[in-house]
Tab-separated table of C-alpha atoms in Angstrom:
chain	number	residue	atom	x	y	z
A	688	MET	CA	74.441	77.641	143.645
A	689	LYS	CA	72.729	77.284	140.471
A	690	LYS	CA	73.543	80.929	139.843
A	691	LEU	CA	77.143	80.364	140.658
A	692	LEU	CA	77.104	77.425	138.315
A	693	LEU	CA	75.466	79.387	135.458
A	694	ILE	CA	77.637	82.293	135.841
A	695	LEU	CA	80.824	80.076	135.834
A	696	THR	CA	79.630	78.136	132.588
A	697	LEU	CA	78.966	81.552	130.842
A	698	LEU	CA	82.371	82.689	131.996
A	699	ILE	CA	84.058	79.722	130.837
A	700	THR	CA	82.160	79.763	127.322
A	701	SER	CA	82.836	83.518	126.695
A	702	ILE	CA	86.478	82.955	127.406
A	703	GLY	CA	86.660	80.005	124.870
A	704	PHE	CA	84.828	81.995	122.129
A	705	ALA	CA	87.158	85.176	122.750
A	706	GLN	CA	90.060	83.403	121.259
A	707	GLU	CA	91.054	83.523	117.710
A	708	GLN	CA	90.031	80.474	115.850
A	709	ALA	CA	92.656	78.292	113.904
A	710	ILE	CA	91.040	79.063	110.478
A	711	TYR	CA	90.988	82.810	111.303
A	712	LYS	CA	94.630	82.555	111.664
A	713	GLN	CA	95.241	80.701	108.516
A	714	VAL	CA	93.090	83.418	106.500
A	715	VAL	CA	94.703	86.132	107.989
A	716	SER	CA	98.033	84.737	107.555
A	717	GLU	CA	97.368	84.157	103.669
A	718	PHE	CA	95.878	87.749	103.519
A	719	GLN	CA	99.111	89.250	104.875
A	720	ASN	CA	101.340	87.084	102.346
A	721	ASN	CA	98.935	87.942	99.479
A	722	TYR	CA	99.042	91.833	100.624
A	723	ASN	CA	102.804	92.066	100.979
A	724	GLU	CA	103.534	90.584	97.535
A	725	GLY	CA	101.263	93.117	96.080
A	726	ASN	CA	99.036	90.013	94.882
A	727	ILE	CA	95.509	91.671	95.008
A	728	VAL	CA	94.016	88.969	92.508
A	729	SER	CA	94.911	86.305	95.010
A	730	ILE	CA	93.245	88.308	97.792
A	731	PHE	CA	89.975	88.360	95.322
A	732	ASN	CA	90.363	84.824	95.083
A	733	MET	CA	90.045	84.212	98.841
A	734	PHE	CA	86.460	85.927	98.783
A	735	ASN	CA	83.263	83.676	98.480
A	736	ASP	CA	81.490	83.467	95.542
A	737	ASP	CA	78.461	86.238	97.366
A	738	PHE	CA	81.193	88.621	98.143
A	739	LYS	CA	83.134	88.515	94.949
A	740	LYS	CA	79.436	89.709	93.470
A	741	VAL	CA	79.534	92.892	96.114
A	742	LEU	CA	83.604	93.608	95.983
A	743	THR	CA	84.184	92.813	92.156
A	744	LEU	CA	88.149	92.387	91.248
A	745	GLU	CA	88.072	95.991	89.877
A	746	LYS	CA	86.518	97.409	93.033
A	747	THR	CA	89.104	95.352	95.113
A	748	LYS	CA	92.195	96.613	93.444
A	749	ALA	CA	90.882	100.333	93.601
A	750	PHE	CA	90.185	99.615	97.498
A	751	PHE	CA	93.451	98.816	97.823
A	752	LYS	CA	95.054	101.403	95.795
A	753	GLU	CA	92.715	104.389	97.118
A	754	GLU	CA	91.595	103.539	100.697
A	755	VAL	CA	93.947	101.649	101.812
A	756	ASN	CA	96.747	103.145	100.060
A	757	ARG	CA	99.312	100.113	99.521
A	758	GLU	CA	102.020	102.296	98.475
A	759	ALA	CA	102.054	104.782	101.114
A	760	LEU	CA	101.632	102.258	104.297
A	761	GLY	CA	104.196	99.896	103.204
A	762	LYS	CA	104.020	96.145	103.919
A	763	ILE	CA	102.067	94.456	106.866
A	764	LYS	CA	104.539	93.910	109.802
A	765	SER	CA	102.157	92.185	111.732
A	766	ILE	CA	98.396	91.282	112.147
A	767	ASP	CA	97.313	91.274	115.752
A	768	TYR	CA	93.850	89.542	116.853
A	769	THR	CA	91.944	91.807	119.364
A	770	ASP	CA	88.405	90.136	119.880
A	771	THR	CA	85.402	88.437	118.194
A	772	VAL	CA	82.511	90.317	117.594
A	773	ARG	CA	79.322	88.403	116.289
A	774	SER	CA	80.722	85.806	113.575
A	775	GLY	CA	84.132	87.870	112.955
A	776	HIS	CA	87.299	88.810	114.230
A	777	ASN	CA	88.667	92.159	114.996
A	778	TYR	CA	92.339	92.760	114.360
A	779	ILE	CA	95.001	95.540	114.368
A	780	ILE	CA	97.275	95.889	111.262
A	781	ASN	CA	100.676	97.065	111.660
A	782	PHE	CA	101.774	98.320	108.411
A	783	GLU	CA	105.296	99.822	107.972
A	784	ASN	CA	103.919	103.343	107.714
A	785	GLY	CA	100.648	103.212	109.912
A	786	ILE	CA	98.062	101.271	111.770
A	787	TYR	CA	94.662	100.015	110.858
A	788	ASN	CA	91.756	98.338	112.131
A	789	ALA	CA	90.688	95.297	110.256
A	790	TYR	CA	87.199	93.077	110.707
A	791	PHE	CA	87.326	89.610	108.877
A	792	MET	CA	84.481	87.198	108.459
A	793	VAL	CA	85.203	83.633	107.394
A	794	GLY	CA	82.430	81.312	106.133
A	795	THR	CA	81.969	77.678	106.165
A	796	ASP	CA	84.102	77.364	103.240
A	797	ASN	CA	86.846	78.974	104.897
A	798	LYS	CA	86.498	81.867	102.317
A	799	LEU	CA	86.140	85.689	103.198
A	800	GLU	CA	82.428	86.403	103.559
A	801	PHE	CA	83.424	89.843	104.492
A	802	PHE	CA	86.382	91.845	105.279
A	803	GLN	CA	86.784	95.642	106.201
A	804	VAL	CA	90.170	97.589	106.565
A	805	ASN	CA	90.032	101.343	108.115
A	806	SER	CA	92.604	103.707	109.532
A	807	ILE	CA	92.635	103.946	113.284
A	808	LYS	CA	91.061	107.546	114.316
A	809	LYS	CA	93.162	109.528	116.460
A	810	LYS	CA	91.428	110.991	119.674
A	811	LYS	CA	91.398	114.489	119.799
């Protein structure tokens, strides 16, 4: 009986943590709005102070121009939560002209501590 209760408790706990948190919805929505408006400076301002030291404004602009290629991908149509890994959330970003994976990690100050966006690798 104790094993059943333990398994049930773990299952309920994991289901609760596998849901997108409200703060992530807010941050991801703000990211989408800033991206679609072409406002990279506002995206940079979403970073916490430590992340700003790693990904400077110049690097952020270069990232969205070269790595993500804003012009080719177009605007974000939707961002869909997939799962939670460690303390961040994984998403699928649907652009007008492509689909990418994204990982967002939001700190206690509701600022981005880390984010990563990369193309989905096609299976051969």
